[in-house]
CSV table of C-alpha atoms in Angstrom, one decimal:
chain,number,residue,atom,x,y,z
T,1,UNK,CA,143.4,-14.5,-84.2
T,2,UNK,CA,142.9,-10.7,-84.8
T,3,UNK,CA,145.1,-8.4,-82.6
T,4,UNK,CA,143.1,-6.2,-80.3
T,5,UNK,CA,142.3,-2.9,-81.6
T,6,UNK,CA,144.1,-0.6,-78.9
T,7,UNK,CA,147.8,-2.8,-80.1
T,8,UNK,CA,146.7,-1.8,-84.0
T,9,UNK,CA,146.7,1.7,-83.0
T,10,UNK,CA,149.3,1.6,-80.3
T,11,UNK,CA,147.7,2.9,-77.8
T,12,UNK,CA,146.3,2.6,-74.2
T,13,UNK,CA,142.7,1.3,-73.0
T,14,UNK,CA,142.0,4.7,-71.0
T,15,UNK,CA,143.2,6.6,-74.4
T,16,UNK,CA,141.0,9.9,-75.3
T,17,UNK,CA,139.2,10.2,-78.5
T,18,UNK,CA,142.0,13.3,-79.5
T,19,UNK,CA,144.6,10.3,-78.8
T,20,UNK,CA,142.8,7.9,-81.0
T,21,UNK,CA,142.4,10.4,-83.3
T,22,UNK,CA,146.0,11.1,-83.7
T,23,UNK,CA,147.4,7.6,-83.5
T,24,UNK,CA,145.0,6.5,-86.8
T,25,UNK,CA,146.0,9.3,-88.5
T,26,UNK,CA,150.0,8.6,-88.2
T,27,UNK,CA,149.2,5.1,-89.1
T,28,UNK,CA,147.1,5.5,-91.8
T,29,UNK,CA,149.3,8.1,-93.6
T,30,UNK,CA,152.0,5.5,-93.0
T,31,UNK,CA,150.1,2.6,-94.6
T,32,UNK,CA,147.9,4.0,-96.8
T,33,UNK,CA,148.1,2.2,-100.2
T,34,UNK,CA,148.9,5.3,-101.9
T,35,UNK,CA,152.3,5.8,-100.5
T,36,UNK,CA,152.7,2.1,-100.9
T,37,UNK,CA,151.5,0.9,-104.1
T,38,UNK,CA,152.0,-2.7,-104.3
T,39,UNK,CA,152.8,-3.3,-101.0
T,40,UNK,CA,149.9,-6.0,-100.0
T,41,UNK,CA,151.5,-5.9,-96.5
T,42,UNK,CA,151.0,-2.3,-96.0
T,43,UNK,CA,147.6,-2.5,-97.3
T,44,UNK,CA,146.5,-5.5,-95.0
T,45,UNK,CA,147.7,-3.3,-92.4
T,46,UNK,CA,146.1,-0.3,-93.4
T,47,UNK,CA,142.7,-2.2,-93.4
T,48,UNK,CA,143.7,-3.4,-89.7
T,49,UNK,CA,144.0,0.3,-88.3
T,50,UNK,CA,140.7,1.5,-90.5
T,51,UNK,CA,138.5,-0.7,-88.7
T,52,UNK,CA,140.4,-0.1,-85.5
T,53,UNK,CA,140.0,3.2,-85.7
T,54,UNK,CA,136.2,2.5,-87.0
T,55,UNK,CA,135.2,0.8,-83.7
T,56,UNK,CA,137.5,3.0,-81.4
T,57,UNK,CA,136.2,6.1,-82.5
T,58,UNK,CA,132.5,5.6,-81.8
T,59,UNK,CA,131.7,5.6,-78.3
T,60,UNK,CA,128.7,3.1,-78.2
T,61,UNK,CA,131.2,0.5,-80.4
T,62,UNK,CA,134.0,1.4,-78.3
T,63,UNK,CA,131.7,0.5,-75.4
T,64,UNK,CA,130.5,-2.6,-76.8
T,65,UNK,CA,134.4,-3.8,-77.5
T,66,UNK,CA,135.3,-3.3,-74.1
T,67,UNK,CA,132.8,-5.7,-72.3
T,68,UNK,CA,132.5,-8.4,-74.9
T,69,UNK,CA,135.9,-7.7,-77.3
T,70,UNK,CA,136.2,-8.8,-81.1
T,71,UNK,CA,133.8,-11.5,-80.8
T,72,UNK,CA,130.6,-8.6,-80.7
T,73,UNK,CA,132.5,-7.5,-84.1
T,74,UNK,CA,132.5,-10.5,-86.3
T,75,UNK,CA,130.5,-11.6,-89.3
T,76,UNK,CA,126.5,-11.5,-88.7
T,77,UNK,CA,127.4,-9.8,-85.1
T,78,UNK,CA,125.8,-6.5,-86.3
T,79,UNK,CA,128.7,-5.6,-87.9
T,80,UNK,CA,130.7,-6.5,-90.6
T,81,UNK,CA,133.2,-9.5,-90.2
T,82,UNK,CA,136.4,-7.6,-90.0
T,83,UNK,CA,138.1,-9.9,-92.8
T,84,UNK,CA,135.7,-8.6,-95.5
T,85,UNK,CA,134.8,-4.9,-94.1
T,86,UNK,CA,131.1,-4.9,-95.7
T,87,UNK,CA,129.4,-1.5,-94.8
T,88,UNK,CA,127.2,-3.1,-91.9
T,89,UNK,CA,127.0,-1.1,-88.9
T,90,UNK,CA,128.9,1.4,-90.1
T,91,UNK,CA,126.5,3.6,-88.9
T,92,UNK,CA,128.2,6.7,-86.7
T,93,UNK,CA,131.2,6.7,-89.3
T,94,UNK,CA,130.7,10.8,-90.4
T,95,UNK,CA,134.2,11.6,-89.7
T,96,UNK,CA,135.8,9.5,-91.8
T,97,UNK,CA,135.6,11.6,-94.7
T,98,UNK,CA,136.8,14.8,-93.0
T,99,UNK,CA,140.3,12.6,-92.0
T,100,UNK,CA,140.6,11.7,-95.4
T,101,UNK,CA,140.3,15.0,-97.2
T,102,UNK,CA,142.8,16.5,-93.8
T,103,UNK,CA,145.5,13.5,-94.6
T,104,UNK,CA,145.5,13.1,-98.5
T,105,UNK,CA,143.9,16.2,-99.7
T,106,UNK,CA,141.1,17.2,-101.5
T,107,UNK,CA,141.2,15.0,-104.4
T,108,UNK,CA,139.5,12.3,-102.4
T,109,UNK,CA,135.5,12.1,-102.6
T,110,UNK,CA,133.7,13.9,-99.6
T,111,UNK,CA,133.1,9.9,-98.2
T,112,UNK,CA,134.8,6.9,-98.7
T,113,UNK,CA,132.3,5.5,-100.5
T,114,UNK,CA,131.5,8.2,-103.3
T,115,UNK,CA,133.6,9.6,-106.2
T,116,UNK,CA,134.1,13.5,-106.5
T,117,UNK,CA,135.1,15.4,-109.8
T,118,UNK,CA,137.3,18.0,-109.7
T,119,UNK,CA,137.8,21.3,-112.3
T,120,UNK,CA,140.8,21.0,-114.1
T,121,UNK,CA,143.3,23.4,-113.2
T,122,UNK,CA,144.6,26.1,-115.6
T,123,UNK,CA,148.2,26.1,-116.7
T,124,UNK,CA,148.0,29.6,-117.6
T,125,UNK,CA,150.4,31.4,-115.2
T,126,UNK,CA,151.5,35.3,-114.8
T,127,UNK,CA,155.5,35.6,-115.1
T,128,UNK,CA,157.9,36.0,-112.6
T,129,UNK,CA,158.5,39.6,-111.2
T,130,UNK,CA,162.3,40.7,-111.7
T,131,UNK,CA,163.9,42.8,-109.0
T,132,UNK,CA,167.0,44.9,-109.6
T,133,UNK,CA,169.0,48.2,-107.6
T,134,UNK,CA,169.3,51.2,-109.7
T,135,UNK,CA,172.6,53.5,-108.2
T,136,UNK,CA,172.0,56.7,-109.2
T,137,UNK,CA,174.0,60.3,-107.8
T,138,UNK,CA,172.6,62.8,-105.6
T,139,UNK,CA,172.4,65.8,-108.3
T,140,UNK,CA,170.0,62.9,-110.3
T,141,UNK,CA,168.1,62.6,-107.3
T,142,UNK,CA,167.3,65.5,-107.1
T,143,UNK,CA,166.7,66.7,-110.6
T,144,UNK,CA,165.8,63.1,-111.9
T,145,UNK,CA,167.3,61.2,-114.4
T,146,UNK,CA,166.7,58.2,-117.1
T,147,UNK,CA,169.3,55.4,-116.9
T,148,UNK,CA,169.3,51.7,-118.7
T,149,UNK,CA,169.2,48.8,-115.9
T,150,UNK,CA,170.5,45.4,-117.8
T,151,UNK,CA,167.7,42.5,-116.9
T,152,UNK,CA,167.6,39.1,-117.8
T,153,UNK,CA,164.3,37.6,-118.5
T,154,UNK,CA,162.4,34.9,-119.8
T,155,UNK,CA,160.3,36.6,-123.1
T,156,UNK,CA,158.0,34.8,-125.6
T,157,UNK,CA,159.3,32.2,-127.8
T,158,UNK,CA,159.8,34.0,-131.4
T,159,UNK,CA,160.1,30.7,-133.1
T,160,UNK,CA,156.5,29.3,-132.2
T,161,UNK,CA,155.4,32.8,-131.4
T,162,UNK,CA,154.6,31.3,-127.6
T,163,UNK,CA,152.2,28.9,-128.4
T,164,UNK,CA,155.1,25.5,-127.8
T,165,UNK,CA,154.6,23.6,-130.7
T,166,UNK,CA,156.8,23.6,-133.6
T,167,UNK,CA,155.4,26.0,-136.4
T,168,UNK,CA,152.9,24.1,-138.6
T,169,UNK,CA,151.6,21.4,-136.1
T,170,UNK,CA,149.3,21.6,-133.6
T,171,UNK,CA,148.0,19.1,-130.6
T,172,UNK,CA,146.6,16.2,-129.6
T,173,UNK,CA,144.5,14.2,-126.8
T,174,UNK,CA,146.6,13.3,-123.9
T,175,UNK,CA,146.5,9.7,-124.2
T,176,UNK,CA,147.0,9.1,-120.5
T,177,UNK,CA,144.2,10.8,-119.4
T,178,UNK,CA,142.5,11.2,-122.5
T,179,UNK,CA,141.8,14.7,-122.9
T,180,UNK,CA,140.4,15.0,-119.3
T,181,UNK,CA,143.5,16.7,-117.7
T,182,UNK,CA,143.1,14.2,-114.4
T,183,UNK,CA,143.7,10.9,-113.6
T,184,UNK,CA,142.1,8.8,-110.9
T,185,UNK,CA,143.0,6.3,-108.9
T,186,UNK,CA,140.5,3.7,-107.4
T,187,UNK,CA,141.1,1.8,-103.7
T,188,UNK,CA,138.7,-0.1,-101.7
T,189,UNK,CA,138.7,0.9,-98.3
T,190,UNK,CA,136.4,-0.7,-95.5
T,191,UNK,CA,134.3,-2.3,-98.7
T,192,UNK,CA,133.9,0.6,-100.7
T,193,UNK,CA,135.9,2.8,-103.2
T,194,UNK,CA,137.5,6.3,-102.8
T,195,UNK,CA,138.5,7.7,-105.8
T,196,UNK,CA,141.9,10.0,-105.4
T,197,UNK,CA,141.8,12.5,-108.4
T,198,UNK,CA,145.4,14.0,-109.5
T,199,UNK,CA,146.3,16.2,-112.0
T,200,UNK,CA,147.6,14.1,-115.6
T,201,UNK,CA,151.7,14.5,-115.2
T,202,UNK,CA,152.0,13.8,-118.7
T,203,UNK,CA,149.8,16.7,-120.2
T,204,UNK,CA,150.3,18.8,-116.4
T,205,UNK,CA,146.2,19.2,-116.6
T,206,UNK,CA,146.4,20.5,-119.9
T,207,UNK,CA,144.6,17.6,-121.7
T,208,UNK,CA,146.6,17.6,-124.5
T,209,UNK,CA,149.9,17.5,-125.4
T,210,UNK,CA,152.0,18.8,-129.0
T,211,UNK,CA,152.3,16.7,-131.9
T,212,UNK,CA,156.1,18.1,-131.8
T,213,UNK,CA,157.5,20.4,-129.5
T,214,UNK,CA,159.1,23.7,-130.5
T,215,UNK,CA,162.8,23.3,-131.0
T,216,UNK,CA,163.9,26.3,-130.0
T,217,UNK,CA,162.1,26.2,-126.7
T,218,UNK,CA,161.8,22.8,-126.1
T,219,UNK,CA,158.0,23.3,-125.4
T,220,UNK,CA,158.2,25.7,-122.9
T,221,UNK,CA,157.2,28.9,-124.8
T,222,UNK,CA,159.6,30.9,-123.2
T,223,UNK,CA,163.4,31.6,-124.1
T,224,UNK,CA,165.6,33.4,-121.3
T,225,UNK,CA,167.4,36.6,-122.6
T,226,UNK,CA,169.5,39.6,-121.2
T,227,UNK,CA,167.8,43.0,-122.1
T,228,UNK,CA,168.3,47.0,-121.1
T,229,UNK,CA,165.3,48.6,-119.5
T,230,UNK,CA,164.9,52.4,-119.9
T,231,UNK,CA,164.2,53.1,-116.1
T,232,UNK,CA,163.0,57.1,-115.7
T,233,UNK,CA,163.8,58.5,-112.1
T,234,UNK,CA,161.4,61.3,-111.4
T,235,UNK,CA,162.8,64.4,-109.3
T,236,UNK,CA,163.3,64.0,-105.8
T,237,UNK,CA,163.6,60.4,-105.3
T,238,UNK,CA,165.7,58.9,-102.7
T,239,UNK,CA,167.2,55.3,-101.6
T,240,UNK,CA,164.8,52.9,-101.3
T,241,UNK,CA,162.2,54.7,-104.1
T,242,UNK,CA,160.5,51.8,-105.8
T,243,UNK,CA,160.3,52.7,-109.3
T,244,UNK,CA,157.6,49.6,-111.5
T,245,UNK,CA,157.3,48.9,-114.8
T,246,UNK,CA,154.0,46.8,-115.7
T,247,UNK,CA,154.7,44.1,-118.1
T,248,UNK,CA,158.1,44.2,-118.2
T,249,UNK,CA,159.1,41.2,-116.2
T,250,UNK,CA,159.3,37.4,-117.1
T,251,UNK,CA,157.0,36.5,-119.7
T,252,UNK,CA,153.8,34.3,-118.9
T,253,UNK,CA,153.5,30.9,-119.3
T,254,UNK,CA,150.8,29.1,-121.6
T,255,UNK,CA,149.2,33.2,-122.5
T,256,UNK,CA,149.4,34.5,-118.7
T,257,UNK,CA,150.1,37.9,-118.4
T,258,UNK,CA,154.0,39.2,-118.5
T,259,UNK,CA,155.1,39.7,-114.8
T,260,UNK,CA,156.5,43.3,-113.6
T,261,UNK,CA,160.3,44.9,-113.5
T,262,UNK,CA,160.8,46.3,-109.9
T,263,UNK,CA,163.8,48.9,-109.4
T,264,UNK,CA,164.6,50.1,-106.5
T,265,UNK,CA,166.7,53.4,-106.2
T,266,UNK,CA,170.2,53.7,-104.2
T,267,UNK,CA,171.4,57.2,-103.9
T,268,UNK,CA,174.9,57.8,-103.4
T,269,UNK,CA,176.4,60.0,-100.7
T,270,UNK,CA,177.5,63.8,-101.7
T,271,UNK,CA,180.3,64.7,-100.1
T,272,UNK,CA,178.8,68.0,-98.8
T,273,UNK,CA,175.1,67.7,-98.4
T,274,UNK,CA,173.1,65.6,-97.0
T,275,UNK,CA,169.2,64.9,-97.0
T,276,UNK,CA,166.7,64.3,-94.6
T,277,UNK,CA,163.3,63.7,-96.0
T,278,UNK,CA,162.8,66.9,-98.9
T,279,UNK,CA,164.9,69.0,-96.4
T,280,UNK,CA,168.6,69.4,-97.4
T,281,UNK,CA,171.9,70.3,-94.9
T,282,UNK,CA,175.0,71.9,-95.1
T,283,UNK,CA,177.7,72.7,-93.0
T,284,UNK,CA,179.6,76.0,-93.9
T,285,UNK,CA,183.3,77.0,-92.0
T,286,UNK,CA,183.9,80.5,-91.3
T,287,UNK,CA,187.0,82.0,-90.0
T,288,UNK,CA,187.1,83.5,-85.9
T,289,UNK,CA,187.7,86.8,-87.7
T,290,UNK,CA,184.6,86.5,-90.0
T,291,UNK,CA,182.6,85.2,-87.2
T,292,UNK,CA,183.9,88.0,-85.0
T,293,UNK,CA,183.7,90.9,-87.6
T,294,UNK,CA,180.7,89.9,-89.4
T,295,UNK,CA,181.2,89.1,-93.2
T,296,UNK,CA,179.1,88.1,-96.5
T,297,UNK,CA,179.7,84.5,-97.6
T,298,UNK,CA,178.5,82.7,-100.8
T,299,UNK,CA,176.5,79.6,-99.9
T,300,UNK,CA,176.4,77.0,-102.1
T,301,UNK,CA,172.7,74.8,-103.0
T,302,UNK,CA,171.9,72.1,-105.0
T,303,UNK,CA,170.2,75.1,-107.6
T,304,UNK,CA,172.8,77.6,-107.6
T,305,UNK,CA,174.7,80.0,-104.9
T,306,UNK,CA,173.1,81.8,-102.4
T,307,UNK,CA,174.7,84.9,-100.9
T,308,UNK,CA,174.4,85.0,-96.9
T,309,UNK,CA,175.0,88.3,-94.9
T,310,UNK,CA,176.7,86.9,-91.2
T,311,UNK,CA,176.6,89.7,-88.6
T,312,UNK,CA,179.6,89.8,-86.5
T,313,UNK,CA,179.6,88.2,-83.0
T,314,UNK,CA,177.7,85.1,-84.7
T,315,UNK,CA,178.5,82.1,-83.0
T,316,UNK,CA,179.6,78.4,-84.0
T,317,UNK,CA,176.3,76.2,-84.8
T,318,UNK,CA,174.5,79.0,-86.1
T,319,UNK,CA,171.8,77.4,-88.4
T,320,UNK,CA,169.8,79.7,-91.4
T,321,UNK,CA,167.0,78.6,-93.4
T,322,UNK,CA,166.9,78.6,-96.7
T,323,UNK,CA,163.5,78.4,-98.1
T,324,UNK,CA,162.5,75.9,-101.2
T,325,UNK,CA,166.4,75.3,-101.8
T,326,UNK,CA,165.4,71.6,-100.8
T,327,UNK,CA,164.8,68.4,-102.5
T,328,UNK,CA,161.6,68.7,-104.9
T,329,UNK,CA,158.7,66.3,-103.2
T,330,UNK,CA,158.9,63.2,-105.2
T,331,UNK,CA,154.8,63.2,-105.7
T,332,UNK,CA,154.9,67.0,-106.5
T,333,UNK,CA,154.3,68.9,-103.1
T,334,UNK,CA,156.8,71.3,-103.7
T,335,UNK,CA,160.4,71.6,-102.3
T,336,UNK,CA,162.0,71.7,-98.8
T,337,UNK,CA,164.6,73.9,-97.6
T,338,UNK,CA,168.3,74.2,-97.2
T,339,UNK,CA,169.7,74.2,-93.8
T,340,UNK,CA,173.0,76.2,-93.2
T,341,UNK,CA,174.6,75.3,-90.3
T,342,UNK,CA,177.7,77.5,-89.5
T,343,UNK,CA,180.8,76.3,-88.2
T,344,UNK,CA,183.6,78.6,-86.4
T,345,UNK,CA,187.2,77.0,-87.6
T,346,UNK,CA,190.0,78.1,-85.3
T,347,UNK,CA,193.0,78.2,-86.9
T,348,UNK,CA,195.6,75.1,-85.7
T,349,UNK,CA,199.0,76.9,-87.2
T,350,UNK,CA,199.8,80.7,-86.7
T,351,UNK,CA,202.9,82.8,-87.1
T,352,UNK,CA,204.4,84.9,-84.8
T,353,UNK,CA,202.5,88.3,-86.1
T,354,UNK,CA,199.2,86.9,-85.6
T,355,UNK,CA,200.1,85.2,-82.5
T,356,UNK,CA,201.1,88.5,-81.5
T,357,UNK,CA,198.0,89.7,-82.3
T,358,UNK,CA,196.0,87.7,-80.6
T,359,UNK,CA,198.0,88.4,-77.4
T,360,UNK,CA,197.3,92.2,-78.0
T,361,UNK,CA,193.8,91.2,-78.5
T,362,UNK,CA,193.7,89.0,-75.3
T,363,UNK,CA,195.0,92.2,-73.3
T,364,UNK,CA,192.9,94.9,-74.4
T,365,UNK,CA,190.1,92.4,-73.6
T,366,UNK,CA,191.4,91.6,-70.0
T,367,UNK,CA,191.8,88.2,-70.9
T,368,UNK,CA,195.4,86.4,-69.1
T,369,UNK,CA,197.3,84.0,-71.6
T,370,UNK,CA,199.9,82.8,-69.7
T,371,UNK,CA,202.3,80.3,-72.5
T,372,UNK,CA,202.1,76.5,-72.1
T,373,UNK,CA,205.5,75.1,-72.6
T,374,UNK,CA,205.3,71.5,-73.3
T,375,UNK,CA,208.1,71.3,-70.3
T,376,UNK,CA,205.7,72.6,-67.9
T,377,UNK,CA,205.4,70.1,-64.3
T,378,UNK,CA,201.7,69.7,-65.7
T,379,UNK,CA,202.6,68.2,-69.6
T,380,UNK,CA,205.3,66.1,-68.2
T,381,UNK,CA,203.2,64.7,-65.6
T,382,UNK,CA,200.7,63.7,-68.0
T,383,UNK,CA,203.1,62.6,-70.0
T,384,UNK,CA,204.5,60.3,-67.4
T,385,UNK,CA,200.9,58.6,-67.0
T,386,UNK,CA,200.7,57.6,-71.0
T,387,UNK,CA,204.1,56.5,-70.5
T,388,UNK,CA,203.4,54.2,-67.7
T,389,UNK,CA,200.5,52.6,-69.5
T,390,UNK,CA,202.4,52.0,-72.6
């Protein structure tokens, strides 16, 4: 005696089509005889959910199997006997099709009872991109440079020029699927055949295979190799610049086109200057005397050495502009300027004269210095606090 069709599918009598749906198609990608060739038991049960699922899915069916069970199902019944799974009343059956193509691909026919051909797939294939980091310093930033980055890459087979056969001998028909590139695969399902069409694994869709495969590449075309790239930086460049070079990736495979060399540009630190977008900064020390007194300093840029006039009474943080000593625009928009940013240094060790000095200074101004002996109540009370914390 058959098993009832909600068991097959595992599922309840007040399931949803979405429910029913989704039980068949866990089942049949389970059981379906392609993922179990040979198994007779798998495909017995595979059959069992298929016309489970055939009679579940369709509400008038489903209707009719609830009030009067298998019995309304078997052979001469006005449908097919479920043992044989002839193609009467199978009327209603449209998504079929769309489950197969959804579970097992495209390589099935649009219907499960029609074959579809499919257009052999090229092997010609473009070659890898390569990727590498080019470090460069920030005087070639700035001025540009040309420097050698070391790739390794696959590159066309010298021995059999690229083509994979051994010089002197050519090709012949695939005999396993005899020049067609595919191979198909036949199954009766619910009493008629769906043909799965996959690409030949011995020829990989080619058709044919070599009389005798190059020795050097074993077939393949393609040899890897380690080569130097001339790489030129153009002015003004900056980390993370992406510099390509067409063609001179990995080489293609079966006449694709050579993929491309990506280099992307690191720029070291300079120890004085620093860049933000094409604009350039510095910072410059000047003495409290040369601040006070005014002075002329000699700035120095990435170019050459710019002479700066400082007026006196000019304060720490002072910034001047210096126009077009910047980075050059990497596309060609001219340069950006310098920044100067002036910085006050006082002085951390003095002798008695200029201490003296200073006192003078400090008087004539009005200003009260009294001295800070590291004995004072105020030093050793601090002092006391670090110590207790210690």
């Amino acid at each position: 005696m058959n098993r009832d069709f909600y068991e097959v599918l595992g599922i309840s009598k007040t399931a949803s089509e979405a429910e029913i749906k989704k039980a068949y198609r866990k089942l049949a990608r389970q059981y379906h005889p392609d993922v179990n060739q040979g198994n007779k038991e798998a495909e017995e049960k595979f059959k069992e959910i298929s016309a489970a699922y055939e009679v579940l899915s369709n509400p008038e069916k489903r209707s009719t199997y609830d009030r009067l069970g298998q019995s309304a199902f078997q052979q001469g019944q006005g449908t097919s006997g479920f043992g044989d799974f002839g193609f009467g009343g199978f009327e209603g059956f449209g998504g079929f099709s769309d489950i197969f193509e959804s579970f097992f691909g495209s390589g099935f026919g649009g219907s499960p009872f029609r074959t579809q051909s499919r257009k052999r797939a090229s092997r010609s294939q473009k070659g890898s991109d390569i990727e590498v980091d080019l470090e460069i310093s920030f005087e070639d930033s700035i001025f540009g440079t040309e420097a050698g980055v070391k790739i390794d890459r696959y590159e066309r087979c010298s021995h059999c020029e690229g083509k994979g056969a051994e010089p002197g001998t050519g090709t012949k028909t695939c005999p396993s699927c005899r020049g067609t590139g595919e191979i198909q695969r036949a199954m009766n399902i619910l009493g008629g055949q769906v043909i799965r069409i996959e690409t030949c694994s011995n020829c990989e869709g080619e058709g044919a295979i070599f009389e005798n495969a190059c020795k050097t590449c074993k077939g393949t075309g393609r040899l890897r190799k380690e080569k130097v790239i001339s790489i030129k930086v153009p002015p003004g460049s900056y980390s993370g610049v992406q510099i390509r070079k067409t063609g001179e990736g990995s080489s293609g495979i079966r006449g694709g086109p050579n993929g491309d060399l990506l280099v992307f540009i690191n720029v070291r630190p300079h120890e004085a200057f620093k860049r933000e977008g094409d604009d350039i900064y510095i910072d410059i020390p000047i003495s409290i005397s040369q601040a006070a007194l005014g002075t002329r300093i000699e700035v120095p840029t990435v170019y050459d050495s710019v002479t700066l006039d400082i007026p006196e009474g000019t304060q720490t943080g002072t910034v001047y502009r210096l126009k077009d000593k910047g980075a050059p625009n990497i596309h060609g928009r001219g340069r950006g300027s310098q920044y100067v940013t002036l910085i006050v240094k006082v002085p951390t060790k003095l002798n008695e004269k200029q201490k003296e000095l200073l006192r003078e200074y400090a008087s004539i101004s009005g200003e009260s210095i009294p001295k800070v002996s590291r004995k004072s109540k105020v030093f050793n009370t601090v002092k006391d606090v670090f110590s207790a914390n210690d």
